[in-house]
Tab-separated table of C-alpha atoms in Angstrom:
chain	number	residue	atom	x	y	z
A	1	MET	CA	66.065	39.189	-28.251
A	2	SER	CA	62.310	38.722	-28.305
A	3	ILE	CA	60.402	37.410	-31.398
A	4	ASP	CA	57.341	39.464	-32.883
A	5	GLN	CA	55.085	40.420	-30.591
A	6	GLY	CA	52.757	41.897	-32.605
A	7	GLN	CA	51.296	38.850	-34.369
A	8	THR	CA	47.648	37.231	-34.240
A	9	ILE	CA	47.235	33.914	-32.496
A	10	PRO	CA	44.165	32.285	-34.376
A	11	PRO	CA	41.858	29.911	-32.631
A	12	GLY	CA	42.858	26.563	-32.479
A	13	SER	CA	46.278	27.804	-30.989
A	14	THR	CA	47.398	27.003	-27.602
A	15	ILE	CA	48.124	29.703	-24.863
A	16	GLY	CA	50.565	29.021	-22.118
A	17	ILE	CA	49.975	30.504	-18.931
A	18	LEU	CA	52.479	30.590	-15.885
A	19	GLY	CA	50.378	29.979	-12.598
A	20	GLY	CA	47.675	27.421	-11.768
A	21	GLY	CA	45.203	29.372	-9.673
A	22	GLN	CA	41.616	30.502	-9.953
A	23	LEU	CA	42.757	33.267	-12.533
A	24	GLY	CA	44.165	30.700	-14.648
A	25	ARG	CA	41.192	28.397	-14.365
A	26	MET	CA	38.724	30.988	-15.212
A	27	ALA	CA	40.733	32.317	-18.136
A	28	ALA	CA	41.247	28.796	-19.365
A	29	SER	CA	37.356	28.329	-19.425
A	30	ALA	CA	37.230	31.511	-21.779
A	31	ALA	CA	40.003	30.477	-24.183
A	32	ALA	CA	38.095	27.176	-24.685
A	33	ARG	CA	34.866	29.088	-25.631
A	34	LEU	CA	37.036	31.124	-28.141
A	35	GLY	CA	38.398	27.667	-29.576
A	36	TYR	CA	41.943	27.850	-27.451
A	37	LYS	CA	43.640	25.501	-25.837
A	38	VAL	CA	45.451	26.278	-22.530
A	39	HIS	CA	48.797	24.851	-21.149
A	40	ILE	CA	49.470	25.669	-17.619
A	41	PHE	CA	52.888	25.552	-16.159
A	42	CYS	CA	52.961	25.789	-12.125
A	43	PRO	CA	54.791	23.802	-9.659
A	44	ASP	CA	51.662	22.269	-8.198
A	45	LYS	CA	50.281	18.972	-9.710
A	46	TYR	CA	46.497	19.724	-8.324
A	47	SER	CA	46.200	23.256	-9.394
A	48	PRO	CA	42.547	24.692	-10.034
A	49	ALA	CA	43.441	25.996	-13.554
A	50	SER	CA	44.983	22.348	-14.576
A	51	GLU	CA	41.783	20.725	-13.936
A	52	VAL	CA	40.158	22.595	-16.872
A	53	ALA	CA	43.478	22.978	-19.039
A	54	ALA	CA	44.340	20.795	-22.177
A	55	ALA	CA	47.938	20.264	-20.839
A	56	THR	CA	49.950	21.276	-17.439
A	57	THR	CA	53.608	21.324	-16.815
A	58	VAL	CA	54.581	20.607	-13.201
A	59	ALA	CA	57.846	22.415	-12.838
A	60	ALA	CA	59.531	25.083	-10.970
A	61	TYR	CA	59.087	28.639	-12.406
A	62	ASP	CA	63.086	28.908	-12.753
A	63	ASP	CA	63.574	25.366	-14.300
A	64	GLU	CA	64.850	26.601	-17.822
A	65	SER	CA	64.605	23.012	-19.445
A	66	ALA	CA	60.769	22.866	-18.511
A	67	LEU	CA	60.296	26.431	-19.783
A	68	ARG	CA	61.906	25.609	-23.215
A	69	ALA	CA	59.892	22.381	-23.441
A	70	PHE	CA	56.675	24.729	-22.478
A	71	ALA	CA	57.464	26.918	-25.074
A	72	GLU	CA	57.764	24.730	-27.869
A	73	ALA	CA	54.620	23.333	-26.886
A	74	VAL	CA	52.470	26.592	-26.960
A	75	ASP	CA	51.681	29.611	-29.376
A	76	VAL	CA	51.754	32.722	-27.147
A	77	ILE	CA	52.709	32.915	-23.371
A	78	SER	CA	51.157	34.883	-20.572
A	79	PHE	CA	50.569	34.776	-16.738
A	80	GLU	CA	47.788	34.918	-14.297
A	81	PHE	CA	49.717	36.237	-11.012
A	82	GLU	CA	52.969	37.980	-10.531
A	83	ASN	CA	54.936	35.664	-7.849
A	84	ILE	CA	57.032	34.310	-10.744
A	85	PRO	CA	60.639	35.206	-11.629
A	86	ALA	CA	60.605	38.001	-14.289
A	87	SER	CA	64.149	36.358	-15.703
A	88	SER	CA	61.611	33.311	-16.723
A	89	THR	CA	59.503	35.457	-18.666
A	90	ALA	CA	62.410	37.366	-20.122
A	91	PHE	CA	63.703	33.629	-21.066
A	92	LEU	CA	60.246	32.673	-22.640
A	93	ALA	CA	59.949	35.992	-24.613
A	94	ALA	CA	63.064	35.157	-26.621
A	95	LEU	CA	61.240	31.698	-27.630
A	96	LYS	CA	57.525	32.820	-27.974
A	97	PRO	CA	55.218	35.952	-27.860
A	98	THR	CA	55.105	36.513	-24.293
A	99	ARG	CA	52.244	38.901	-23.178
A	100	PRO	CA	52.318	41.242	-20.954
A	101	ALA	CA	55.777	41.810	-21.924
A	102	PRO	CA	58.601	40.704	-19.288
A	103	HIS	CA	59.131	44.540	-18.540
A	104	VAL	CA	55.864	44.923	-17.356
A	105	LEU	CA	56.150	42.092	-14.757
A	106	TYR	CA	59.288	43.453	-13.565
A	107	LEU	CA	57.949	46.878	-13.043
A	108	THR	CA	54.673	45.797	-11.134
A	109	GLN	CA	56.169	42.516	-8.956
A	110	GLU	CA	58.273	44.660	-6.545
A	111	ARG	CA	56.354	47.946	-5.029
A	112	LEU	CA	59.106	50.289	-5.106
A	113	ARG	CA	59.834	49.840	-8.786
A	114	GLU	CA	56.181	50.009	-9.188
A	115	LYS	CA	55.719	53.328	-7.059
A	116	ASN	CA	58.792	54.744	-9.034
A	117	PHE	CA	57.222	54.238	-12.439
A	118	LEU	CA	54.146	55.730	-11.461
A	119	ALA	CA	55.906	59.005	-9.876
A	120	SER	CA	57.749	58.829	-13.381
A	121	ILE	CA	54.504	59.097	-15.555
A	122	ASN	CA	53.013	61.612	-13.242
A	123	VAL	CA	50.503	59.035	-11.648
A	124	PRO	CA	49.326	60.330	-7.971
A	125	THR	CA	50.483	57.827	-5.089
A	126	THR	CA	50.701	58.258	-1.422
A	127	ARG	CA	53.966	59.240	-0.195
A	128	PHE	CA	56.479	56.330	0.320
A	129	LEU	CA	60.110	55.784	1.142
A	130	GLU	CA	62.585	52.917	0.596
A	131	VAL	CA	63.744	51.353	3.539
A	132	GLY	CA	66.625	48.790	3.040
A	133	ARG	CA	67.504	47.922	7.059
A	134	PRO	CA	65.729	47.994	10.127
A	135	GLU	CA	68.171	50.940	11.266
A	136	ALA	CA	66.502	53.064	8.749
A	137	MET	CA	63.178	52.740	10.300
A	138	PRO	CA	63.221	55.737	12.875
A	139	GLN	CA	64.179	58.244	10.595
A	140	ALA	CA	61.623	57.003	7.735
A	141	VAL	CA	58.840	56.738	9.947
A	142	GLN	CA	59.755	60.220	11.288
A	143	THR	CA	59.614	61.593	7.992
A	144	LEU	CA	56.292	60.048	6.915
A	145	GLY	CA	54.851	60.224	10.432
A	146	ARG	CA	52.424	57.744	12.369
A	147	PRO	CA	50.600	56.062	11.462
A	148	CYS	CA	52.058	54.715	8.432
A	149	ILE	CA	52.470	51.328	6.575
A	150	LEU	CA	55.478	49.108	6.341
A	151	LYS	CA	55.270	46.506	3.345
A	152	SER	CA	57.734	44.067	1.937
A	153	ALA	CA	58.916	45.133	-1.429
A	154	ASN	CA	58.673	41.911	-3.134
A	155	PHE	CA	55.886	39.242	-3.598
A	156	GLY	CA	52.883	40.605	-1.544
A	157	TYR	CA	49.429	40.206	-1.822
A	158	ASP	CA	46.124	39.714	0.239
A	159	GLY	CA	47.784	42.066	3.151
A	160	LYS	CA	50.817	39.539	3.397
A	161	GLY	CA	53.811	41.308	3.926
A	162	GLN	CA	52.054	44.537	5.740
A	163	VAL	CA	52.332	45.819	9.051
A	164	ARG	CA	50.472	49.264	10.223
A	165	ILE	CA	52.797	51.354	12.556
A	166	ASP	CA	50.596	52.982	14.904
A	167	PRO	CA	52.008	55.570	17.655
A	168	GLU	CA	52.933	52.432	20.185
A	169	THR	CA	54.350	49.903	17.431
A	170	ASN	CA	57.887	48.937	18.273
A	171	LEU	CA	59.844	49.566	15.083
A	172	ASN	CA	62.008	46.417	15.290
A	173	ASP	CA	59.242	44.161	16.021
A	174	ALA	CA	57.095	45.690	12.794
A	175	TRP	CA	60.423	44.845	10.678
A	176	ALA	CA	60.571	41.285	11.978
A	177	ARG	CA	56.456	40.805	11.094
A	178	MET	CA	57.054	42.496	7.632
A	179	GLY	CA	59.654	39.579	6.934
A	180	ALA	CA	61.448	40.807	4.006
A	181	ASP	CA	65.088	42.383	3.282
A	182	LEU	CA	63.672	45.017	1.474
A	183	ALA	CA	60.739	47.344	2.219
A	184	ILE	CA	58.501	50.505	1.124
A	185	LEU	CA	57.111	52.462	3.782
A	186	GLU	CA	53.823	54.324	2.636
A	187	ALA	CA	52.274	57.408	4.679
A	188	PHE	CA	49.033	56.503	5.782
A	189	VAL	CA	45.930	57.330	3.652
A	190	ASP	CA	42.598	58.292	5.330
A	191	PHE	CA	40.499	57.140	2.468
A	192	SER	CA	36.831	57.040	1.990
A	193	LYS	CA	36.786	54.435	-0.348
A	194	GLU	CA	38.928	52.115	-2.245
A	195	ILE	CA	38.173	51.441	-5.983
A	196	SER	CA	39.562	49.710	-9.150
A	197	VAL	CA	39.520	49.716	-12.594
A	198	VAL	CA	40.469	46.818	-15.070
A	199	ILE	CA	41.555	47.596	-18.705
A	200	ALA	CA	42.472	45.873	-21.709
A	201	ARG	CA	45.024	46.791	-24.179
A	202	GLY	CA	45.772	44.909	-27.362
A	203	VAL	CA	48.506	44.670	-29.453
A	204	ASP	CA	47.329	47.400	-31.797
A	205	GLY	CA	47.249	49.853	-28.910
A	206	ASN	CA	43.696	50.001	-28.482
A	207	THR	CA	41.730	49.611	-24.934
A	208	ALA	CA	38.585	48.552	-23.227
A	209	GLN	CA	38.163	49.087	-20.036
A	210	TYR	CA	35.186	48.325	-17.410
A	211	ILE	CA	33.796	51.001	-15.066
A	212	ALA	CA	35.334	52.051	-11.743
A	213	VAL	CA	34.076	49.408	-9.089
A	214	GLU	CA	34.296	49.865	-5.388
A	215	ASN	CA	35.859	47.357	-3.040
A	216	GLN	CA	35.398	46.293	0.311
A	217	HIS	CA	38.187	44.661	2.152
A	218	ARG	CA	38.072	41.836	5.283
A	219	HIS	CA	41.311	40.959	7.112
A	220	HIS	CA	43.251	42.523	4.029
A	221	ILE	CA	41.318	40.360	1.813
A	222	LEU	CA	38.850	41.455	-1.097
A	223	ASP	CA	35.289	40.585	0.424
A	224	VAL	CA	32.656	42.377	-1.790
A	225	THR	CA	33.237	44.632	-5.059
A	226	ILE	CA	29.991	46.937	-6.240
A	227	ALA	CA	29.674	48.026	-9.571
A	228	PRO	CA	29.593	50.798	-10.461
A	229	ALA	CA	31.604	52.369	-7.756
A	230	ARG	CA	29.347	54.737	-5.360
A	231	VAL	CA	31.881	57.537	-6.218
A	232	SER	CA	31.063	60.784	-8.401
A	233	GLU	CA	31.030	60.983	-11.968
A	234	MET	CA	34.228	63.179	-11.964
A	235	VAL	CA	35.811	60.647	-9.555
A	236	ALA	CA	35.087	57.520	-11.856
A	237	GLN	CA	36.087	59.477	-14.685
A	238	ARG	CA	39.560	60.344	-13.213
A	239	ALA	CA	40.062	56.995	-12.212
A	240	GLU	CA	39.345	55.341	-15.569
A	241	ALA	CA	41.575	58.152	-17.065
A	242	ILE	CA	44.493	57.038	-15.026
A	243	ALA	CA	44.284	53.268	-15.836
A	244	ARG	CA	44.133	54.416	-19.394
A	245	HIS	CA	47.236	56.672	-19.081
A	246	ILE	CA	49.303	53.327	-17.037
A	247	ALA	CA	48.120	51.001	-19.779
A	248	GLN	CA	49.717	53.099	-22.489
A	249	GLU	CA	52.811	54.165	-20.572
A	250	LEU	CA	53.408	50.519	-19.718
A	251	LYS	CA	52.719	49.525	-23.502
A	252	LEU	CA	50.701	46.762	-21.693
A	253	VAL	CA	49.469	44.019	-24.325
A	254	GLY	CA	46.987	42.094	-21.936
A	255	LEU	CA	44.943	43.349	-18.688
A	256	LEU	CA	45.759	45.409	-16.060
A	257	GLY	CA	44.058	45.824	-12.676
A	258	VAL	CA	44.509	49.177	-11.077
A	259	GLU	CA	43.786	49.655	-7.038
A	260	MET	CA	43.127	53.112	-6.063
A	261	PHE	CA	42.214	55.082	-2.655
A	262	VAL	CA	39.571	57.933	-3.003
A	263	THR	CA	40.373	60.642	-0.170
A	264	ASP	CA	37.566	62.557	1.565
A	265	ASN	CA	38.591	65.335	-1.087
A	266	ASN	CA	38.148	63.592	-3.963
A	267	GLU	CA	41.684	62.944	-4.483
A	268	VAL	CA	42.477	59.395	-6.517
A	269	LEU	CA	45.680	57.759	-5.523
A	270	VAL	CA	46.867	54.782	-7.180
A	271	ASN	CA	47.821	51.895	-4.783
A	272	GLU	CA	48.823	48.745	-6.721
A	273	LEU	CA	48.717	47.663	-9.952
A	274	ALA	CA	48.023	43.961	-11.060
A	275	PRO	CA	48.926	43.059	-14.786
A	276	ARG	CA	46.482	40.168	-14.972
A	277	PRO	CA	42.793	39.485	-14.295
A	278	HIS	CA	41.999	40.998	-11.323
A	279	ASN	CA	39.723	39.819	-8.622
A	280	SER	CA	37.632	42.919	-8.628
A	281	GLY	CA	36.801	42.146	-12.333
A	282	HIS	CA	34.831	38.706	-11.436
A	283	TRP	CA	31.412	40.855	-11.698
A	284	THR	CA	32.016	41.170	-15.339
A	285	MET	CA	31.583	37.021	-15.807
A	286	ASP	CA	27.790	37.884	-15.834
A	287	ALA	CA	27.402	41.265	-15.959
A	288	CYS	CA	29.164	42.736	-19.118
A	289	VAL	CA	29.184	42.051	-22.891
A	290	THR	CA	32.676	40.685	-22.617
A	291	SER	CA	33.984	39.229	-19.044
A	292	GLN	CA	37.162	40.414	-18.144
A	293	PHE	CA	38.560	36.706	-18.894
A	294	GLU	CA	37.535	36.654	-22.457
A	295	GLN	CA	39.098	40.324	-22.766
A	296	PHE	CA	42.209	38.955	-21.552
A	297	ILE	CA	42.360	36.126	-23.889
A	298	ARG	CA	41.574	38.548	-26.866
A	299	ALA	CA	44.391	40.996	-25.938
A	300	VAL	CA	47.030	38.203	-25.221
A	301	CYS	CA	45.772	36.617	-28.624
A	302	GLY	CA	46.082	39.762	-30.635
A	303	LEU	CA	42.388	39.568	-31.182
A	304	PRO	CA	40.001	42.817	-31.508
A	305	LEU	CA	38.898	43.951	-27.859
A	306	GLY	CA	35.203	43.009	-27.291
A	307	SER	CA	32.884	45.376	-25.589
A	308	ALA	CA	33.350	46.236	-21.935
A	309	GLU	CA	29.996	47.525	-21.581
A	310	ARG	CA	27.819	46.410	-18.917
A	311	HIS	CA	24.051	45.269	-19.320
A	312	SER	CA	23.550	45.006	-15.044
A	313	ASP	CA	25.079	46.575	-12.229
A	314	ALA	CA	26.420	44.063	-10.006
A	315	THR	CA	27.769	42.826	-6.733
A	316	MET	CA	30.521	40.408	-6.327
A	317	LYS	CA	31.200	38.365	-3.164
A	318	ASN	CA	34.178	36.615	-2.672
A	319	LEU	CA	33.547	33.092	-0.846
A	320	ILE	CA	36.451	32.856	1.603
A	321	GLY	CA	37.426	29.703	3.642
A	322	ASP	CA	34.200	27.969	5.075
A	323	GLU	CA	31.977	30.323	3.386
A	324	VAL	CA	32.112	28.314	0.311
A	325	TYR	CA	29.948	25.729	2.185
A	326	GLN	CA	26.986	28.220	1.324
A	327	TRP	CA	26.715	27.069	-1.944
A	328	ARG	CA	23.395	25.279	-1.564
A	329	GLU	CA	21.766	28.528	-0.253
A	330	ILE	CA	23.519	30.650	-2.775
A	331	LEU	CA	22.232	27.941	-5.771
A	332	ALA	CA	18.706	28.395	-4.001
A	333	ASP	CA	18.740	32.053	-5.189
A	334	PRO	CA	17.750	32.258	-8.394
A	335	GLY	CA	19.313	35.773	-9.282
A	336	ALA	CA	22.645	34.499	-7.750
A	337	LYS	CA	25.561	33.028	-10.222
A	338	LEU	CA	27.849	31.222	-8.513
A	339	HIS	CA	31.339	30.457	-9.433
A	340	LEU	CA	33.616	27.476	-7.496
A	341	TYR	CA	37.262	27.105	-8.036
A	342	GLY	CA	37.375	23.682	-7.494
A	343	LYS	CA	39.817	23.623	-4.224
A	344	THR	CA	39.628	20.698	-1.927
A	345	GLU	CA	40.587	22.522	1.137
A	346	ALA	CA	39.054	25.315	2.493
A	347	ARG	CA	41.374	26.863	4.568
A	348	PRO	CA	41.139	30.266	6.552
A	349	GLY	CA	41.801	33.377	4.063
A	350	ARG	CA	41.786	31.229	0.998
A	351	LYS	CA	39.563	32.130	-1.919
A	352	MET	CA	37.281	29.180	-2.395
A	353	GLY	CA	34.981	30.981	-5.247
A	354	HIS	CA	32.796	33.946	-5.761
A	355	VAL	CA	29.146	34.701	-6.219
A	356	ASN	CA	27.656	37.532	-8.626
A	357	ARG	CA	24.159	39.018	-7.937
A	358	LEU	CA	22.941	41.288	-10.660
A	359	THR	CA	20.573	44.188	-11.096
A	360	LEU	CA	19.324	44.910	-14.730
A	361	ARG	CA	20.097	48.419	-15.789
A	362	ASN	CA	17.171	50.750	-17.070
A	363	ASN	CA	18.325	51.885	-20.256
């Protein structure tokens, strides 16, 4: 049974965060500015978040004795990525306030559950089918048509576990490359833009959302975010309304990134949900009254949400792999705001940092 999930966690308390990546690192820095300490729980002894946290527990996410000790050492618990067992957050929720609640992680960490939930609350998505075995592929592909996208149901991000099925694609090869026992097959969306909305919802049900932004990907990894998105006001308002609806229906306490497609006829289709700070929200660190990371801390701790208003338009560029070595040129640009994640090895496809470039708005 979960303990009281509505209480305020005052400054001076300790926030426990499951996951030790750059999102946890930036959240920990935001927490410190509000007077909180952060305790990181992750299997990696040298995680980016642990470098700026007050404490770190190094253990597997399903180690119940370590989870219990972790809960005893903190006042509220959250997570910075979805690839953790929902059973672990359920275990922790019986010991300390856990925000977002375990059901949010359970729904959003598996694509089929997520898509079925969205359908149940009348949120538009692309057509999809569950595929539980390779023998079911021919019929599923015939139903949705080619091209279509085969995705692992569980634990996918940055394009991992995804295979595009074109007219010439061998279905057995596609299943093997997808690499999971359960899959979702999605109809191909011929979109004009990819956009996203980051929204916070507090323990009191109040929400604060950032404007819709435009995302450009390279090799399935977010490359550039443009704020605001170059879409019509109608499309932006529709996207923001969808994000509010999802956050309310989830009974979210925390932060939610909603990734969407915009079609040529201005339909807005939800692609994926992320119940934590989102890469496409990094621009808010320098362009908004309240960054997404401060907003995350405010929501998780039951504080009033801050203003999501932007004082500047922005372009965020991820620094992926060797791009991090451009730091000297970036710092030579007085208008650039550099954020590095403290990772020692610049592997291909690895997010090493990002840079925000701002344009002041004319009010």
